[in-house]
mmCIF file of C-alpha atoms in Angstrom:
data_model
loop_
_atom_site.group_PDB
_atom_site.id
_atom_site.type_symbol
_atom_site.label_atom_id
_atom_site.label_comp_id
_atom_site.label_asym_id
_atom_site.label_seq_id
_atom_site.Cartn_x
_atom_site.Cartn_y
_atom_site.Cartn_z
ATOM 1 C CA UNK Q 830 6.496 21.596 -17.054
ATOM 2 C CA UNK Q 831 2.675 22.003 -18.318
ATOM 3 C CA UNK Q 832 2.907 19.033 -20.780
ATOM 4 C CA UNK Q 833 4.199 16.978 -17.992
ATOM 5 C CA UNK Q 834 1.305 17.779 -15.338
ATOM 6 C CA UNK Q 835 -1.481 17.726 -18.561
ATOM 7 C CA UNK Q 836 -0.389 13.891 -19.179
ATOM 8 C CA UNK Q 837 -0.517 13.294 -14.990
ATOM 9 C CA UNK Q 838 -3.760 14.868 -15.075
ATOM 10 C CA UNK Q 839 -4.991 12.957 -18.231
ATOM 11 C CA UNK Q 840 -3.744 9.308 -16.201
ATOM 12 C CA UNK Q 841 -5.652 10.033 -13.111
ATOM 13 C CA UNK Q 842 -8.893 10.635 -15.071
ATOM 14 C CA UNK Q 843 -8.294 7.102 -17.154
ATOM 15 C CA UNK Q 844 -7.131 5.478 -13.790
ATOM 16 C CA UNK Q 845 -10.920 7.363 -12.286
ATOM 17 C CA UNK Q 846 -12.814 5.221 -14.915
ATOM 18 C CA UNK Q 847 -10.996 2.005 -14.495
ATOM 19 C CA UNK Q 848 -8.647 2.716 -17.843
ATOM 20 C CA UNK Q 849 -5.469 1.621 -15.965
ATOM 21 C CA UNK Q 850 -3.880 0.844 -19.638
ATOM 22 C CA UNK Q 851 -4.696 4.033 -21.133
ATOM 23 C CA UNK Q 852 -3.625 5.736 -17.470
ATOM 24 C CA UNK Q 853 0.432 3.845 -17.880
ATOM 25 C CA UNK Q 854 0.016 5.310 -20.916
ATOM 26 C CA UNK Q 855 -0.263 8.588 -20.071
ATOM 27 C CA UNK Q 856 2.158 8.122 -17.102
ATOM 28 C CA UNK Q 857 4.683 7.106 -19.608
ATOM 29 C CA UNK Q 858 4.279 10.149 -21.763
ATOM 30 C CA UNK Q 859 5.289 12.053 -18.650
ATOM 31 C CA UNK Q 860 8.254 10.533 -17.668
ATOM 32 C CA UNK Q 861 9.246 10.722 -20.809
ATOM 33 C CA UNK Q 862 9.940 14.033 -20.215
ATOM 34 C CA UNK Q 863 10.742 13.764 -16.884
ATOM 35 C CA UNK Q 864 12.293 10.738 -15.304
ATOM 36 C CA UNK Q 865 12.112 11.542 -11.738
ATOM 37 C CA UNK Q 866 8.143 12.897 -11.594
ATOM 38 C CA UNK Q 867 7.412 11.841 -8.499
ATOM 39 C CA UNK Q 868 3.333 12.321 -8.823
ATOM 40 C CA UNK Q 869 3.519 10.731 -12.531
ATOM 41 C CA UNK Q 870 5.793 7.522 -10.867
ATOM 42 C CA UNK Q 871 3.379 7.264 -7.636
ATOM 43 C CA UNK Q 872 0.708 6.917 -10.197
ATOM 44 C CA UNK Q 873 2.272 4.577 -12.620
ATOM 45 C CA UNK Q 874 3.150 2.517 -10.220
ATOM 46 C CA UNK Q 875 -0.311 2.052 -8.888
ATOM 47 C CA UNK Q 876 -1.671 1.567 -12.245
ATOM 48 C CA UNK Q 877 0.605 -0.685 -13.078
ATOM 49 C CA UNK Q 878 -0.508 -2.645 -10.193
ATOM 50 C CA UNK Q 879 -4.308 -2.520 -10.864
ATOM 51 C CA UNK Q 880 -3.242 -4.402 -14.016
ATOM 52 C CA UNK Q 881 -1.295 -7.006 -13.170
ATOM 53 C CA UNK Q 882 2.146 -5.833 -14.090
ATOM 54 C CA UNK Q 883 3.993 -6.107 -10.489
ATOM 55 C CA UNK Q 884 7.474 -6.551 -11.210
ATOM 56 C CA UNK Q 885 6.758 -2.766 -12.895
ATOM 57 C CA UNK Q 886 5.209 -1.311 -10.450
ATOM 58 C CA UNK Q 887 7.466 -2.890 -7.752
ATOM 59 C CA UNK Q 888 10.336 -0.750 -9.820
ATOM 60 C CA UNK Q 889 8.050 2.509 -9.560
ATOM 61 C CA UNK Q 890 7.996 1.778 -6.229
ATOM 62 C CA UNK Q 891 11.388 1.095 -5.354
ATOM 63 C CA UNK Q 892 12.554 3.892 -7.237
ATOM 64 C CA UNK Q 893 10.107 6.328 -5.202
ATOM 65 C CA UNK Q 894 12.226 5.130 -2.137
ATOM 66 C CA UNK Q 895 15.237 6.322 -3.646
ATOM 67 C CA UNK Q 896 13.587 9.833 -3.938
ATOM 68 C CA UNK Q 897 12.386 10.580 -0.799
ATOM 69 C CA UNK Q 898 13.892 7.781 1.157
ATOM 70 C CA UNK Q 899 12.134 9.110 4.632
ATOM 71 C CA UNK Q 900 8.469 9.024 2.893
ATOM 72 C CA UNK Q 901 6.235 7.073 4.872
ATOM 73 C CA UNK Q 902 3.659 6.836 2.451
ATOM 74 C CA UNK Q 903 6.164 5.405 -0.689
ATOM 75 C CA UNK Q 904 7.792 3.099 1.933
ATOM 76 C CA UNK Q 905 4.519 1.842 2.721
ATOM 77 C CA UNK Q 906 3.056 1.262 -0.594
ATOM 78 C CA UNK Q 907 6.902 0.542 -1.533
ATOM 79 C CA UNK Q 908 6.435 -2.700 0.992
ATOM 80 C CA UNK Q 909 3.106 -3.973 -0.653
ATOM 81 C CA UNK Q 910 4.799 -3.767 -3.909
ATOM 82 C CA UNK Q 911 7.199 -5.939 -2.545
ATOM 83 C CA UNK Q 912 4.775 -8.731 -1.031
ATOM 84 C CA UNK Q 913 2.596 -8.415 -4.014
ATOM 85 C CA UNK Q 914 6.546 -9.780 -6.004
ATOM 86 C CA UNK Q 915 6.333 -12.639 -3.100
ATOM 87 C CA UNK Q 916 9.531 -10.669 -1.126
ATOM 88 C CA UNK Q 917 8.167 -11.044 2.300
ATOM 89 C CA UNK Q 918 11.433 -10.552 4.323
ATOM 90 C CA UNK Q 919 11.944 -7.248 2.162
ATOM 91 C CA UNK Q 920 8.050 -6.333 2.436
ATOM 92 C CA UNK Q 921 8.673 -6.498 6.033
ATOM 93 C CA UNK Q 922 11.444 -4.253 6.901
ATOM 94 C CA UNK Q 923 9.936 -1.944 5.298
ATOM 95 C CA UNK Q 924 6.416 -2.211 6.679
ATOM 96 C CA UNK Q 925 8.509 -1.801 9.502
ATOM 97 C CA UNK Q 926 10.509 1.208 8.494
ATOM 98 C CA UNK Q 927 7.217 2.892 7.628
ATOM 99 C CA UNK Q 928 6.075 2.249 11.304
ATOM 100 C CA UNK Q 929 8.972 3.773 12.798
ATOM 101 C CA UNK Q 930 8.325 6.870 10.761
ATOM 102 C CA UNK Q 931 5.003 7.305 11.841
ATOM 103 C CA UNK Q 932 4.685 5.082 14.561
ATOM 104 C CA UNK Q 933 1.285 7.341 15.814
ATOM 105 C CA UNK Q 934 -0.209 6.855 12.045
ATOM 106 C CA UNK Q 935 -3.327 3.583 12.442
ATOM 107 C CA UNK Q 936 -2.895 3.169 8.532
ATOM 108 C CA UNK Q 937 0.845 2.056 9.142
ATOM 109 C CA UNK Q 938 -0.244 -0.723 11.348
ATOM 110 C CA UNK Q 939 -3.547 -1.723 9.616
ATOM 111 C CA UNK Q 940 -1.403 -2.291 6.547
ATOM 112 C CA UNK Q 941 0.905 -4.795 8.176
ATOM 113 C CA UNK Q 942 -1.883 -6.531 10.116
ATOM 114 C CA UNK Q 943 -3.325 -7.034 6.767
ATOM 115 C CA UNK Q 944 0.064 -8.100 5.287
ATOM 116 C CA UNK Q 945 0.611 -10.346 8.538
ATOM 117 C CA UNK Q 946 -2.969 -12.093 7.442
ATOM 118 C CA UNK Q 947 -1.984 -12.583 4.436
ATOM 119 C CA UNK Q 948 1.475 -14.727 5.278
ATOM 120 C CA UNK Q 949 -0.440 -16.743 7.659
ATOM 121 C CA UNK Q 950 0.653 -14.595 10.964
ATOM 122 C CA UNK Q 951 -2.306 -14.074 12.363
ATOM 123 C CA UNK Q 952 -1.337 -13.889 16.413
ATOM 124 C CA UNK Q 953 0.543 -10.486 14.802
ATOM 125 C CA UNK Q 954 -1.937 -9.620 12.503
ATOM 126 C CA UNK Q 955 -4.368 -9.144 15.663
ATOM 127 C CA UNK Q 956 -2.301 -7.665 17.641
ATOM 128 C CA UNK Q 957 -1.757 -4.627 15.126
ATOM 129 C CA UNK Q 958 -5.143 -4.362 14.213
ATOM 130 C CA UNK Q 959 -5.452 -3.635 18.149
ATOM 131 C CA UNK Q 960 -3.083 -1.184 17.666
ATOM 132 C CA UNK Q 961 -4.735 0.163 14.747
ATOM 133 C CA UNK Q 962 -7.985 0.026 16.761
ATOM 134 C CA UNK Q 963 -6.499 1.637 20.052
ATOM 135 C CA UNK Q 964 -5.200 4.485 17.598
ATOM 136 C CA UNK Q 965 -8.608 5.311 15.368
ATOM 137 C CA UNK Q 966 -11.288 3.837 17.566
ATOM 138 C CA UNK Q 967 -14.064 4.616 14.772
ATOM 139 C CA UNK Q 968 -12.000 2.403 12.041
ATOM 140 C CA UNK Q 969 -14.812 -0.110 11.292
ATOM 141 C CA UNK Q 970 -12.422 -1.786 8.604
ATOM 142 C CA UNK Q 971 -9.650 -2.717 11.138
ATOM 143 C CA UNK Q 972 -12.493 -3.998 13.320
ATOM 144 C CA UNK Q 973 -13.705 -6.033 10.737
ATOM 145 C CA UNK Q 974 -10.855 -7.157 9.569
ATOM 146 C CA UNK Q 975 -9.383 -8.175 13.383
ATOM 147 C CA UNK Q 976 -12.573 -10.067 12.944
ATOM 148 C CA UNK Q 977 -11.746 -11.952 9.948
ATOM 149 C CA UNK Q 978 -8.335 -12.969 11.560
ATOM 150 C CA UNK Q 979 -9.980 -14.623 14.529
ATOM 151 C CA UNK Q 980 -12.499 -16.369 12.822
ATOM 152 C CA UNK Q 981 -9.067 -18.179 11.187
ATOM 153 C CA UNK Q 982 -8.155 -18.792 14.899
ATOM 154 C CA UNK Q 983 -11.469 -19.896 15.782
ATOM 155 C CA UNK Q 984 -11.755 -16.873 18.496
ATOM 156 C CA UNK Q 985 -15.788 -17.242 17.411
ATOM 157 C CA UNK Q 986 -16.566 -14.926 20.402
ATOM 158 C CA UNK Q 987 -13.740 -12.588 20.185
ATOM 159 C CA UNK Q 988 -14.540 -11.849 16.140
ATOM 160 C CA UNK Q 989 -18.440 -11.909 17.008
ATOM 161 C CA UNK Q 990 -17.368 -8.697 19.681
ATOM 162 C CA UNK Q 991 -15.072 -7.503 16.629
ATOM 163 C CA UNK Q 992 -17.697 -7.397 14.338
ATOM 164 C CA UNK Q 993 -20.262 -6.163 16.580
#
């Protein structure tokens, strides 16, 4: 439908200048007229995020899941969603779910290193941002970020190597 993918289109570009408001907006215009959009609920959902609303976006999320219920990339963002709503037992299945469907893919395990960080696990934290690292060697983030987590462990010449 060419009024749906005009109001997707018209989103991204608000969501490209930092207009996350205006970009719902637009997202809502298209589901509207259709429910299930998949591109116009991805987006939403990350807008919705970016300002604040997380029980929303956890919904757009969740609902994405439903969808395409073998999507690695929903699942994923699907489990920040869910930590962001403070559900860390649900946030972790499926970080973990994610993983198993692309258990060769760095990102999967450089986004639960950083969730592990965040809940105060950092023993598992570092040992998937070796992971990460041992997948995408040239991922300066992970190595900065493995960093970060052993500074918090007082590993000063372990994150001084990470960093380096």
């Amino acid at each position: 439908m060419v009024m749906v993918q005009n109001w997707i289109e018209k989103g991204i570009a608000h969501c490209k200048n930092t207009e996350f408001e205006k970009g719902v907006e637009c997202f809502d215009k298209a589901l509207s007229l259709e429910h299930e959009n998949i591109q116009a609920l991805y987006n939403r959902g990350r807008a919705l995020s970016r300002v604040g609303n997380l029980k929303a976006s956890l919904n757009d999320f969740e609902k994405l899941t439903q969808i395409q219920p073998s999507n690695p990339s929903y699942i994923g963002d699907y489990a920040v969603a869910l930590h962001l709503n403070e559900k860390n037992d649900e946030a972790l299945t499926q970080f973990n779910l994610a993983l198993s469907l692309e258990p060769e893919n760095p990102y999967r395990y450089a986004s639960r290193a950083f969730y592990y960080d965040r809940i105060g696990k950092f023993e598992e934290s570092i040992k998937d941002y070796e992971k990460t690292i041992e997948l995408d060697p040239e991922d300066a983030i992970a190595m900065n970020n493995k960093g970060l987590v052993e500074e918090k462990l007082g590993y000063k010449d372990k994150a001084k190597s990470s960093f380096d």
